[in-house]
PDB file of C-alpha atoms (C1' of nucleotides) in Angstrom:
ATOM      1  CA  UNK A 294      23.119  -6.424 -15.000  1.00 73.00           C
ATOM      2  CA  UNK A 295      21.172  -3.485 -16.251  1.00 90.00           C
ATOM      3  CA  UNK A 296      19.355  -1.850 -13.359  1.00 92.00           C
ATOM      4  CA  UNK A 297      17.837   1.631 -13.338  1.00 93.00           C
ATOM      5  CA  UNK A 298      21.069   3.605 -13.993  1.00 94.00           C
ATOM      6  CA  UNK A 299      22.147   1.302 -16.822  1.00 93.00           C
ATOM      7  CA  UNK A 300      18.740   1.350 -18.533  1.00 93.00           C
ATOM      8  CA  UNK A 301      18.556   5.119 -18.083  1.00 95.00           C
ATOM      9  CA  UNK A 302      21.984   5.417 -19.724  1.00 94.00           C
ATOM     10  CA  UNK A 303      20.923   3.177 -22.613  1.00 94.00           C
ATOM     11  CA  UNK A 304      17.789   5.257 -23.102  1.00 95.00           C
ATOM     12  CA  UNK A 305      19.710   8.528 -23.044  1.00 95.00           C
ATOM     13  CA  UNK A 306      22.290   7.321 -25.552  1.00 94.00           C
ATOM     14  CA  UNK A 307      19.661   5.775 -27.808  1.00 95.00           C
ATOM     15  CA  UNK A 308      17.404   8.827 -27.887  1.00 96.00           C
ATOM     16  CA  UNK A 309      19.445  11.161 -30.129  1.00 96.00           C
ATOM     17  CA  UNK A 310      20.321   8.261 -32.420  1.00 96.00           C
ATOM     18  CA  UNK A 311      16.873   6.888 -33.216  1.00 96.00           C
ATOM     19  CA  UNK A 312      14.130   9.402 -32.373  1.00 97.00           C
ATOM     20  CA  UNK A 313      12.551  10.857 -35.503  1.00 97.00           C
ATOM     21  CA  UNK A 314      13.881   8.169 -37.822  1.00 98.00           C
ATOM     22  CA  UNK A 315      11.599   6.042 -39.978  1.00 98.00           C
ATOM     23  CA  UNK A 316      11.672   2.301 -39.326  1.00 97.00           C
ATOM     24  CA  UNK A 317      12.796   0.067 -42.184  1.00 97.00           C
ATOM     25  CA  UNK A 318      13.081  -3.692 -42.130  1.00 95.00           C
ATOM     26  CA  UNK A 319      12.496  -5.361 -38.752  1.00 95.00           C
ATOM     27  CA  UNK A 320      14.172  -8.760 -38.352  1.00 93.00           C
ATOM     28  CA  UNK A 321      13.354 -10.975 -35.380  1.00 93.00           C
ATOM     29  CA  UNK A 322      16.179 -13.521 -35.212  1.00 91.00           C
ATOM     30  CA  UNK A 323      14.992 -15.346 -32.110  1.00 90.00           C
ATOM     31  CA  UNK A 324      11.217 -15.671 -31.893  1.00 89.00           C
ATOM     32  CA  UNK A 325      10.759 -16.185 -28.136  1.00 89.00           C
ATOM     33  CA  UNK A 326      12.181 -12.697 -27.565  1.00 91.00           C
ATOM     34  CA  UNK A 327       8.772 -11.372 -28.597  1.00 92.00           C
ATOM     35  CA  UNK A 328       6.629 -12.027 -25.566  1.00 89.00           C
ATOM     36  CA  UNK A 329       3.633  -9.923 -26.559  1.00 90.00           C
ATOM     37  CA  UNK A 330       2.333  -9.201 -30.024  1.00 90.00           C
ATOM     38  CA  UNK A 331       3.105 -11.031 -33.268  1.00 91.00           C
ATOM     39  CA  UNK A 332       5.718 -10.916 -35.987  1.00 92.00           C
ATOM     40  CA  UNK A 333       3.028  -9.317 -38.108  1.00 92.00           C
ATOM     41  CA  UNK A 334       2.684  -6.540 -35.512  1.00 93.00           C
ATOM     42  CA  UNK A 335       6.441  -6.014 -35.771  1.00 93.00           C
ATOM     43  CA  UNK A 336       6.295  -5.876 -39.559  1.00 94.00           C
ATOM     44  CA  UNK A 337       3.509  -3.298 -39.260  1.00 94.00           C
ATOM     45  CA  UNK A 338       6.036  -0.928 -37.692  1.00 95.00           C
ATOM     46  CA  UNK A 339       7.905  -0.599 -40.975  1.00 96.00           C
ATOM     47  CA  UNK A 340       7.385   2.888 -42.383  1.00 97.00           C
ATOM     48  CA  UNK A 341       6.513   4.429 -39.013  1.00 97.00           C
ATOM     49  CA  UNK A 342       8.688   6.877 -37.120  1.00 98.00           C
ATOM     50  CA  UNK A 343      10.204   6.596 -33.658  1.00 97.00           C
ATOM     51  CA  UNK A 344       8.458   9.185 -31.505  1.00 97.00           C
ATOM     52  CA  UNK A 345      10.471   8.830 -28.325  1.00 96.00           C
ATOM     53  CA  UNK A 346      12.477   6.611 -25.984  1.00 96.00           C
ATOM     54  CA  UNK A 347      11.816   6.364 -22.266  1.00 94.00           C
ATOM     55  CA  UNK A 348      12.360   4.210 -19.208  1.00 94.00           C
ATOM     56  CA  UNK A 349      10.136   2.715 -16.522  1.00 93.00           C
ATOM     57  CA  UNK A 350      11.940   0.750 -13.802  1.00 93.00           C
ATOM     58  CA  UNK A 351      14.432  -1.469 -15.603  1.00 93.00           C
ATOM     59  CA  UNK A 352      12.470  -1.409 -18.863  1.00 93.00           C
ATOM     60  CA  UNK A 353      13.210   0.671 -21.936  1.00 94.00           C
ATOM     61  CA  UNK A 354      10.172   1.892 -23.852  1.00 94.00           C
ATOM     62  CA  UNK A 355      10.325   2.934 -27.508  1.00 95.00           C
ATOM     63  CA  UNK A 356       7.283   4.949 -28.571  1.00 95.00           C
ATOM     64  CA  UNK A 357       6.127   4.654 -32.158  1.00 95.00           C
ATOM     65  CA  UNK A 358       4.439   7.523 -33.944  1.00 95.00           C
ATOM     66  CA  UNK A 359       0.753   6.804 -34.129  1.00 91.00           C
ATOM     67  CA  UNK A 360       0.666   5.038 -30.782  1.00 90.00           C
ATOM     68  CA  UNK A 361       2.448   1.679 -30.691  1.00 91.00           C
ATOM     69  CA  UNK A 362       5.261   0.848 -28.309  1.00 93.00           C
ATOM     70  CA  UNK A 363       8.155  -1.564 -28.017  1.00 94.00           C
ATOM     71  CA  UNK A 364       9.000  -2.450 -24.423  1.00 94.00           C
ATOM     72  CA  UNK A 365      12.390  -4.049 -23.725  1.00 94.00           C
ATOM     73  CA  UNK A 366      13.710  -5.787 -20.652  1.00 92.00           C
ATOM     74  CA  UNK A 367      17.453  -6.505 -20.807  1.00 91.00           C
ATOM     75  CA  UNK A 368      17.488  -8.768 -17.723  1.00 90.00           C
ATOM     76  CA  UNK A 369      21.165  -9.609 -17.094  1.00 86.00           C
ATOM     77  CA  UNK A 370      22.921  -9.773 -20.431  1.00 88.00           C
ATOM     78  CA  UNK A 371      20.695  -7.842 -22.811  1.00 91.00           C
ATOM     79  CA  UNK A 372      22.178  -5.056 -24.924  1.00 91.00           C
ATOM     80  CA  UNK A 373      20.359  -2.433 -26.960  1.00 93.00           C
ATOM     81  CA  UNK A 374      22.897  -0.860 -29.269  1.00 93.00           C
ATOM     82  CA  UNK A 375      22.844   1.363 -32.349  1.00 94.00           C
ATOM     83  CA  UNK A 376      25.491   0.427 -34.892  1.00 90.00           C
ATOM     84  CA  UNK A 377      26.393   0.511 -38.553  1.00 88.00           C
ATOM     85  CA  UNK A 378      24.540  -2.058 -40.670  1.00 85.00           C
ATOM     86  CA  UNK A 379      26.698  -5.067 -41.370  1.00 72.00           C
ATOM     87  CA  UNK A 380      26.653  -8.814 -41.742  1.00 67.00           C
ATOM     88  CA  UNK A 381      28.449  -9.218 -38.361  1.00 66.00           C
ATOM     89  CA  UNK A 382      27.978 -12.888 -37.669  1.00 73.00           C
ATOM     90  CA  UNK A 383      26.756 -12.714 -34.117  1.00 82.00           C
ATOM     91  CA  UNK A 384      25.058 -15.686 -32.538  1.00 84.00           C
ATOM     92  CA  UNK A 385      23.706 -13.581 -29.710  1.00 88.00           C
ATOM     93  CA  UNK A 386      21.875 -11.151 -31.966  1.00 91.00           C
ATOM     94  CA  UNK A 387      18.107 -11.411 -31.342  1.00 92.00           C
ATOM     95  CA  UNK A 388      16.533  -8.453 -33.170  1.00 94.00           C
ATOM     96  CA  UNK A 389      17.550  -5.904 -35.777  1.00 94.00           C
ATOM     97  CA  UNK A 390      15.570  -2.771 -36.521  1.00 95.00           C
ATOM     98  CA  UNK A 391      16.844  -1.070 -39.681  1.00 96.00           C
ATOM     99  CA  UNK A 392      15.892   2.448 -40.708  1.00 97.00           C
ATOM    100  CA  UNK A 393      14.730   3.821 -44.067  1.00 96.00           C
ATOM    101  CA  UNK A 394      17.709   6.143 -44.264  1.00 96.00           C
ATOM    102  CA  UNK A 395      19.917   3.058 -44.509  1.00 91.00           C
ATOM    103  CA  UNK A 396      22.315   4.349 -41.894  1.00 93.00           C
ATOM    104  CA  UNK A 397      22.805   2.857 -38.427  1.00 94.00           C
ATOM    105  CA  UNK A 398      20.422   0.204 -37.106  1.00 95.00           C
ATOM    106  CA  UNK A 399      19.112  -0.751 -33.683  1.00 95.00           C
ATOM    107  CA  UNK A 400      20.193  -4.155 -32.424  1.00 93.00           C
ATOM    108  CA  UNK A 401      19.112  -6.221 -29.463  1.00 93.00           C
ATOM    109  CA  UNK A 402      21.733  -8.748 -28.297  1.00 91.00           C
ATOM    110  CA  UNK A 403      21.331 -11.148 -25.412  1.00 90.00           C
ATOM    111  CA  UNK A 404      23.775 -13.872 -24.443  1.00 89.00           C
ATOM    112  CA  UNK A 405      21.478 -15.671 -22.054  1.00 86.00           C
ATOM    113  CA  UNK A 406      17.961 -15.636 -23.332  1.00 87.00           C
ATOM    114  CA  UNK A 407      16.243 -13.987 -20.380  1.00 88.00           C
ATOM    115  CA  UNK A 408      15.551 -10.624 -21.971  1.00 91.00           C
ATOM    116  CA  UNK A 409      12.253  -9.963 -23.690  1.00 92.00           C
ATOM    117  CA  UNK A 410      10.365  -7.541 -25.865  1.00 93.00           C
ATOM    118  CA  UNK A 411       6.706  -6.566 -25.946  1.00 93.00           C
ATOM    119  CA  UNK A 412       5.127  -5.118 -29.066  1.00 93.00           C
ATOM    120  CA  UNK A 413       2.107  -3.072 -28.057  1.00 92.00           C
ATOM    121  CA  UNK A 414      -0.438  -1.720 -30.510  1.00 89.00           C
ATOM    122  CA  UNK A 415      -1.892   1.810 -30.616  1.00 87.00           C
ATOM    123  CA  UNK A 416      -4.923   0.475 -28.713  1.00 85.00           C
ATOM    124  CA  UNK A 417      -2.743  -0.616 -25.783  1.00 84.00           C
ATOM    125  CA  UNK A 418      -1.790   2.823 -24.570  1.00 79.00           C
ATOM    126  CA  UNK A 419      -1.204   3.749 -20.953  1.00 79.00           C
ATOM    127  CA  UNK A 420       0.494   1.641 -18.293  1.00 79.00           C
ATOM    128  CA  UNK A 421      -2.750  -0.123 -17.406  1.00 79.00           C
ATOM    129  CA  UNK A 422      -2.754  -1.830 -20.803  1.00 80.00           C
ATOM    130  CA  UNK A 423       0.524  -3.564 -20.015  1.00 87.00           C
ATOM    131  CA  UNK A 424       0.826  -5.918 -17.050  1.00 84.00           C
ATOM    132  CA  UNK A 425       4.623  -5.645 -16.907  1.00 87.00           C
ATOM    133  CA  UNK A 426       4.476  -1.864 -16.602  1.00 89.00           C
ATOM    134  CA  UNK A 427       1.301  -1.617 -14.540  1.00 88.00           C
ATOM    135  CA  UNK A 428       2.647  -3.799 -11.733  1.00 88.00           C
ATOM    136  CA  UNK A 429       5.738  -1.655 -11.132  1.00 91.00           C
ATOM    137  CA  UNK A 430       6.131   0.355  -7.955  1.00 92.00           C
ATOM    138  CA  UNK A 431       7.101   4.046  -7.966  1.00 93.00           C
ATOM    139  CA  UNK A 432      10.267   5.441  -9.538  1.00 94.00           C
ATOM    140  CA  UNK A 433      12.852   6.016  -6.793  1.00 95.00           C
ATOM    141  CA  UNK A 434      14.006   9.292  -8.331  1.00 95.00           C
ATOM    142  CA  UNK A 435      10.440  10.594  -8.304  1.00 95.00           C
ATOM    143  CA  UNK A 436       9.575   9.489  -4.782  1.00 95.00           C
ATOM    144  CA  UNK A 437       9.691  11.892  -1.837  1.00 95.00           C
ATOM    145  CA  UNK A 438      10.850  10.777   1.578  1.00 94.00           C
ATOM    146  CA  UNK A 439       7.400  10.507   3.143  1.00 95.00           C
ATOM    147  CA  UNK A 440       6.133   8.326   0.293  1.00 95.00           C
ATOM    148  CA  UNK A 441       9.353   6.294   0.488  1.00 95.00           C
ATOM    149  CA  UNK A 442       8.869   5.726   4.225  1.00 95.00           C
ATOM    150  CA  UNK A 443       5.314   4.554   3.670  1.00 93.00           C
ATOM    151  CA  UNK A 444       6.513   1.811   1.289  1.00 94.00           C
ATOM    152  CA  UNK A 445       8.389   0.073   4.101  1.00 93.00           C
ATOM    153  CA  UNK A 446       6.768   1.053   7.391  1.00 92.00           C
ATOM    154  CA  UNK A 447       5.367  -1.898   9.289  1.00 89.00           C
ATOM    155  CA  UNK A 448       6.383  -4.460   6.683  1.00 90.00           C
ATOM    156  CA  UNK A 449       7.739  -7.793   7.905  1.00 88.00           C
ATOM    157  CA  UNK A 450       9.911  -8.559   4.874  1.00 91.00           C
ATOM    158  CA  UNK A 451      13.630  -7.946   4.931  1.00 92.00           C
ATOM    159  CA  UNK A 452      14.624  -4.524   3.677  1.00 93.00           C
ATOM    160  CA  UNK A 453      16.844  -5.905   0.927  1.00 93.00           C
ATOM    161  CA  UNK A 454      14.103  -8.176  -0.406  1.00 93.00           C
ATOM    162  CA  UNK A 455      11.792  -5.187  -0.502  1.00 93.00           C
ATOM    163  CA  UNK A 456      14.298  -3.003  -2.352  1.00 94.00           C
ATOM    164  CA  UNK A 457      14.659  -5.744  -4.960  1.00 93.00           C
ATOM    165  CA  UNK A 458      10.899  -6.173  -5.301  1.00 92.00           C
ATOM    166  CA  UNK A 459       9.883  -4.227  -8.412  1.00 91.00           C
ATOM    167  CA  UNK A 460       6.294  -3.952  -7.207  1.00 91.00           C
ATOM    168  CA  UNK A 461       7.447  -2.149  -4.077  1.00 93.00           C
ATOM    169  CA  UNK A 462       9.834   0.219  -5.833  1.00 94.00           C
ATOM    170  CA  UNK A 463      10.996   0.016  -9.451  1.00 93.00           C
ATOM    171  CA  UNK A 464      14.481  -0.202 -10.909  1.00 93.00           C
ATOM    172  CA  UNK A 465      16.699  -1.300  -8.008  1.00 93.00           C
ATOM    173  CA  UNK A 466      18.686  -4.539  -8.426  1.00 92.00           C
ATOM    174  CA  UNK A 467      21.342  -6.351  -6.443  1.00 91.00           C
ATOM    175  CA  UNK A 468      24.158  -3.855  -6.988  1.00 92.00           C
ATOM    176  CA  UNK A 469      22.299  -0.687  -6.009  1.00 93.00           C
ATOM    177  CA  UNK A 470      20.444  -2.381  -3.153  1.00 93.00           C
ATOM    178  CA  UNK A 471      23.765  -3.341  -1.542  1.00 93.00           C
ATOM    179  CA  UNK A 472      25.440  -0.002  -2.249  1.00 94.00           C
ATOM    180  CA  UNK A 473      22.446   1.933  -0.888  1.00 95.00           C
ATOM    181  CA  UNK A 474      22.174  -0.186   2.268  1.00 95.00           C
ATOM    182  CA  UNK A 475      25.873   0.348   2.919  1.00 95.00           C
ATOM    183  CA  UNK A 476      25.584   4.097   2.412  1.00 95.00           C
ATOM    184  CA  UNK A 477      22.641   4.204   4.806  1.00 95.00           C
ATOM    185  CA  UNK A 478      24.309   1.940   7.375  1.00 95.00           C
ATOM    186  CA  UNK A 479      21.476  -0.589   7.248  1.00 95.00           C
ATOM    187  CA  UNK A 480      22.030  -4.362   7.473  1.00 93.00           C
ATOM    188  CA  UNK A 481      20.437  -6.103   4.457  1.00 93.00           C
ATOM    189  CA  UNK A 482      18.605  -8.687   6.595  1.00 92.00           C
ATOM    190  CA  UNK A 483      16.868  -6.119   8.775  1.00 92.00           C
ATOM    191  CA  UNK A 484      13.104  -6.419   8.739  1.00 92.00           C
ATOM    192  CA  UNK A 485      11.618  -3.266   7.254  1.00 93.00           C
ATOM    193  CA  UNK A 486       9.360  -2.860  10.292  1.00 92.00           C
ATOM    194  CA  UNK A 487      12.426  -2.623  12.530  1.00 93.00           C
ATOM    195  CA  UNK A 488      13.701   0.468  10.736  1.00 93.00           C
ATOM    196  CA  UNK A 489      12.900   3.837  12.230  1.00 93.00           C
ATOM    197  CA  UNK A 490      11.921   6.949  10.302  1.00 94.00           C
ATOM    198  CA  UNK A 491      15.507   8.195  10.508  1.00 95.00           C
ATOM    199  CA  UNK A 492      16.827   4.936   9.018  1.00 94.00           C
ATOM    200  CA  UNK A 493      14.324   5.090   6.172  1.00 95.00           C
ATOM    201  CA  UNK A 494      15.143   8.728   5.495  1.00 96.00           C
ATOM    202  CA  UNK A 495      18.839   7.862   5.278  1.00 96.00           C
ATOM    203  CA  UNK A 496      18.032   4.980   2.956  1.00 95.00           C
ATOM    204  CA  UNK A 497      15.864   7.213   0.797  1.00 96.00           C
ATOM    205  CA  UNK A 498      18.664   9.741   0.440  1.00 96.00           C
ATOM    206  CA  UNK A 499      21.234   6.987  -0.186  1.00 95.00           C
ATOM    207  CA  UNK A 500      19.200   5.271  -2.908  1.00 95.00           C
ATOM    208  CA  UNK A 501      18.659   8.519  -4.756  1.00 95.00           C
ATOM    209  CA  UNK A 502      22.210   9.750  -4.425  1.00 95.00           C
ATOM    210  CA  UNK A 503      23.713   6.473  -5.595  1.00 94.00           C
ATOM    211  CA  UNK A 504      21.349   6.034  -8.535  1.00 95.00           C
ATOM    212  CA  UNK A 505      22.108   9.581  -9.673  1.00 95.00           C
ATOM    213  CA  UNK A 506      25.864   9.158  -9.285  1.00 95.00           C
ATOM    214  CA  UNK A 507      25.750   5.942 -11.264  1.00 94.00           C
ATOM    215  CA  UNK A 508      23.743   7.550 -14.071  1.00 94.00           C
ATOM    216  CA  UNK A 509      26.378  10.295 -14.223  1.00 94.00           C
ATOM    217  CA  UNK A 510      29.086   7.625 -14.513  1.00 92.00           C
ATOM    218  CA  UNK A 511      27.171   5.810 -17.255  1.00 91.00           C
ATOM    219  CA  UNK A 512      26.100   2.872 -15.072  1.00 90.00           C
ATOM    220  CA  UNK A 513      28.036  -0.173 -13.835  1.00 89.00           C
ATOM    221  CA  UNK A 514      29.637  -2.715 -16.150  1.00 87.00           C
ATOM    222  CA  UNK A 515      30.309  -5.993 -14.352  1.00 84.00           C
ATOM    223  CA  UNK A 516      30.409  -8.214 -17.411  1.00 80.00           C
ATOM    224  CA  UNK A 517      28.247  -7.475 -20.389  1.00 82.00           C
ATOM    225  CA  UNK A 518      26.555  -4.167 -19.884  1.00 87.00           C
ATOM    226  CA  UNK A 519      27.104  -1.498 -22.534  1.00 90.00           C
ATOM    227  CA  UNK A 520      25.102   1.631 -23.390  1.00 90.00           C
ATOM    228  CA  UNK A 521      23.378   2.452 -26.676  1.00 92.00           C
ATOM    229  CA  UNK A 522      26.726   3.380 -28.205  1.00 90.00           C
ATOM    230  CA  UNK A 523      28.328   0.118 -27.125  1.00 88.00           C
ATOM    231  CA  UNK A 524      30.355   1.760 -24.360  1.00 89.00           C
ATOM    232  CA  UNK A 525      30.964   0.363 -20.869  1.00 88.00           C
ATOM    233  CA  UNK A 526      29.948   2.199 -17.709  1.00 88.00           C
ATOM    234  CA  UNK A 527      32.277   3.561 -15.064  1.00 84.00           C
ATOM    235  CA  UNK A 528      30.392   3.234 -11.794  1.00 90.00           C
ATOM    236  CA  UNK A 529      31.685  -0.280 -11.023  1.00 89.00           C
ATOM    237  CA  UNK A 530      34.949   1.387  -9.978  1.00 89.00           C
ATOM    238  CA  UNK A 531      33.067   3.259  -7.277  1.00 90.00           C
ATOM    239  CA  UNK A 532      31.284   0.272  -5.745  1.00 91.00           C
ATOM    240  CA  UNK A 533      32.052   0.238  -2.046  1.00 93.00           C
ATOM    241  CA  UNK A 534      30.748  -3.223  -1.083  1.00 93.00           C
ATOM    242  CA  UNK A 535      29.230  -4.991  -4.089  1.00 92.00           C
ATOM    243  CA  UNK A 536      31.553  -7.758  -5.274  1.00 90.00           C
ATOM    244  CA  UNK A 537      34.131  -6.866  -2.622  1.00 91.00           C
ATOM    245  CA  UNK A 538      33.912  -9.761  -0.180  1.00 90.00           C
ATOM    246  CA  UNK A 539      37.038  -9.920   1.998  1.00 89.00           C
ATOM    247  CA  UNK A 540      38.231  -6.451   1.040  1.00 90.00           C
ATOM    248  CA  UNK A 541      38.436  -3.746   3.708  1.00 93.00           C
ATOM    249  CA  UNK A 542      35.391  -1.559   4.244  1.00 94.00           C
ATOM    250  CA  UNK A 543      36.224   1.881   2.797  1.00 93.00           C
ATOM    251  CA  UNK A 544      34.781   3.494   5.921  1.00 93.00           C
ATOM    252  CA  UNK A 545      36.143   1.395   8.814  1.00 95.00           C
ATOM    253  CA  UNK A 546      38.505  -1.203   7.377  1.00 93.00           C
ATOM    254  CA  UNK A 547      36.516  -4.229   8.557  1.00 93.00           C
ATOM    255  CA  UNK A 548      36.400  -7.043   6.006  1.00 91.00           C
ATOM    256  CA  UNK A 549      33.347  -6.907   3.756  1.00 92.00           C
ATOM    257  CA  UNK A 550      31.131  -9.930   4.364  1.00 91.00           C
ATOM    258  CA  UNK A 551      28.785 -11.806   2.074  1.00 89.00           C
ATOM    259  CA  UNK A 552      25.534 -13.478   3.073  1.00 89.00           C
ATOM    260  CA  UNK A 553      22.508 -14.647   1.158  1.00 88.00           C
ATOM    261  CA  UNK A 554      19.347 -12.568   1.416  1.00 89.00           C
ATOM    262  CA  UNK A 555      16.304 -13.021  -0.808  1.00 86.00           C
ATOM    263  CA  UNK A 556      18.226 -15.646  -2.769  1.00 84.00           C
ATOM    264  CA  UNK A 557      20.923 -13.153  -3.783  1.00 88.00           C
ATOM    265  CA  UNK A 558      24.472 -12.505  -2.693  1.00 90.00           C
ATOM    266  CA  UNK A 559      24.485  -9.581  -0.313  1.00 91.00           C
ATOM    267  CA  UNK A 560      27.704  -7.724   0.385  1.00 92.00           C
ATOM    268  CA  UNK A 561      27.925  -5.549   3.486  1.00 93.00           C
ATOM    269  CA  UNK A 562      30.176  -4.288   6.240  1.00 94.00           C
ATOM    270  CA  UNK A 563      29.406  -6.146   9.481  1.00 92.00           C
ATOM    271  CA  UNK A 564      30.536  -3.161  11.503  1.00 93.00           C
ATOM    272  CA  UNK A 565      28.960  -0.239   9.618  1.00 94.00           C
ATOM    273  CA  UNK A 566      25.729  -2.149   8.957  1.00 93.00           C
ATOM    274  CA  UNK A 567      24.740  -3.660  12.279  1.00 87.00           C
ATOM    275  CA  UNK A 568      21.760  -5.964  12.509  1.00 76.00           C
ATOM    276  CA  UNK A 569      19.294  -4.961  15.228  1.00 64.00           C
ATOM    277  CA  UNK A 570      20.745  -6.899  18.179  1.00 53.00           C
ATOM    278  CA  UNK A 571      17.442  -7.535  19.909  1.00 45.00           C
ATOM    279  CA  UNK A 572      15.882  -9.375  16.997  1.00 44.00           C
ATOM    280  CA  UNK A 573      17.763 -12.632  17.381  1.00 41.00           C
ATOM    281  CA  UNK A 574      19.869 -12.136  14.297  1.00 41.00           C
ATOM    282  CA  UNK A 575      23.024 -12.176  16.408  1.00 39.00           C
ATOM    283  CA  UNK A 576      23.563 -15.333  18.447  1.00 37.00           C
ATOM    284  CA  UNK A 577      22.101 -14.994  21.901  1.00 33.00           C
ATOM    285  CA  UNK A 578      24.744 -15.640  24.587  1.00 36.00           C
ATOM    286  CA  UNK A 579      22.052 -17.306  26.728  1.00 35.00           C
ATOM    287  CA  UNK A 580      21.382 -19.848  24.007  1.00 34.00           C
ATOM    288  CA  UNK A 581      25.036 -20.760  23.742  1.00 34.00           C
ATOM    289  CA  UNK A 582      25.392 -21.161  27.496  1.00 32.00           C
ATOM    290  CA  UNK A 583      22.334 -23.402  27.658  1.00 34.00           C
ATOM    291  CA  UNK A 584      23.957 -26.061  25.513  1.00 32.00           C
ATOM    292  CA  UNK A 585      26.784 -26.755  27.945  1.00 25.00           C
TER     293      UNK A 585
ATOM    294  C1'  DA B 288       8.734 -15.379   1.976  1.00 70.16           C
ATOM    295  C1'  DG B 289      11.992 -18.773   0.604  1.00 70.16           C
ATOM    296  C1'  DT B 290      13.325 -22.016  -3.287  1.00 70.16           C
ATOM    297  C1'  DT B 291      13.720 -23.432  -8.044  1.00 70.16           C
ATOM    298  C1'  DC B 292      14.211 -22.571 -12.625  1.00 70.16           C
ATOM    299  C1'  DC B 293      15.273 -20.395 -16.937  1.00 70.16           C
ATOM    300  C1'  DC B 294      20.146 -19.672 -19.794  1.00 70.16           C
ATOM    301  C1'  DT B 295      25.062 -19.306 -21.028  1.00 70.16           C
ATOM    302  C1'  DG B 296      29.787 -17.924 -20.235  1.00 70.16           C
ATOM    303  C1'  DA B 297      33.430 -17.353 -16.938  1.00 70.16           C
ATOM    304  C1'  DG B 298      36.263 -19.108 -13.563  1.00 70.16           C
ATOM    305  C1'  DG B 299      37.859 -22.815 -10.508  1.00 70.16           C
TER     306       DG B 299
ATOM    307  C1'  DC C  82      34.155 -31.280 -15.271  1.00 70.16           C
ATOM    308  C1'  DC C  83      31.775 -28.257 -11.618  1.00 70.16           C
ATOM    309  C1'  DT C  84      29.692 -24.016  -9.692  1.00 70.16           C
ATOM    310  C1'  DC C  85      28.293 -19.508  -9.870  1.00 70.16           C
ATOM    311  C1'  DA C  86      26.053 -15.132 -11.508  1.00 70.16           C
ATOM    312  C1'  DG C  87      21.279 -12.899 -11.598  1.00 70.16           C
ATOM    313  C1'  DG C  88      15.679 -10.677 -12.668  1.00 70.16           C
ATOM    314  C1'  DG C  89      11.688 -12.314 -12.158  1.00 70.16           C
ATOM    315  C1'  DA C  90       8.066 -15.943 -12.743  1.00 70.16           C
ATOM    316  C1'  DA C  91       6.281 -19.856 -10.734  1.00 70.16           C
ATOM    317  C1'  DC C  92       6.199 -22.653  -7.546  1.00 70.16           C
ATOM    318  C1'  DT C  93       5.787 -24.327  -2.316  1.00 70.16           C
TER     319       DT C  93
END
DNA sequence: AGTTCCCTGAGG
DNA sequence: CCTCAGGGAACT
């Protein structure tokens, strides 16, 4: 489940392996992967050099010399890996970018077919030329605490839904939303408007600290995620609540609970992450008494 | 703002 | 068999 730290790790591992190399044959093995641009546009990349590799939210962006760009979204099971050329019969292989030097090639694998690629021409420069990039909210690691507060202040939506919403803030998925909310001591179902400035400041610090720690550990591998070298991440071992239903909270020992928020599993400690009691989230004793 | 769907492999 | 996982689009 590549979120910001995983995509950042992929980008960092890919960069020294492909930047500056001249593109050779480009083979699209599964057509629907290409969601913008044509096969002809892809073929037009042959002979051009890779100018750089970057990240925006959960998307990896490969810049082509002369102005074009390839934008990748790995969704849940996508992998962007550099490896030695080979026949490797692989039914999940979706795209192969070879290089003129005949050495390693860039491969896009995706077990489920949710991932996609956009091929943008030199005329489509800037984020405004690309809907998928233009609609993204700010980068959490480049957002100060005042700006972070302003994203959530007065909003009626639940804080977890807002963290997952890429238009509010880019790059956070289910794992880092839960880990950040735990670190900040905020219940996932809390309405954003019910959080005070101090809560939001703690959340801001938690999000940034956890994303940075995960990047240092090479991201989280739950099932399929690997970096550009094909290596698994290490941060899954440091998850405190995600995927740990029924296990003791590392802070207080209470059993980690799981509820559904924004259509996703949400793991949290019912004691360390209290819901605001006055908002009706906890059963009102008066209501219970009224029934009998 | 919640639900459904896309897709496939893993686990029950 | 069945259900679940999940990012995000497309519904309601």
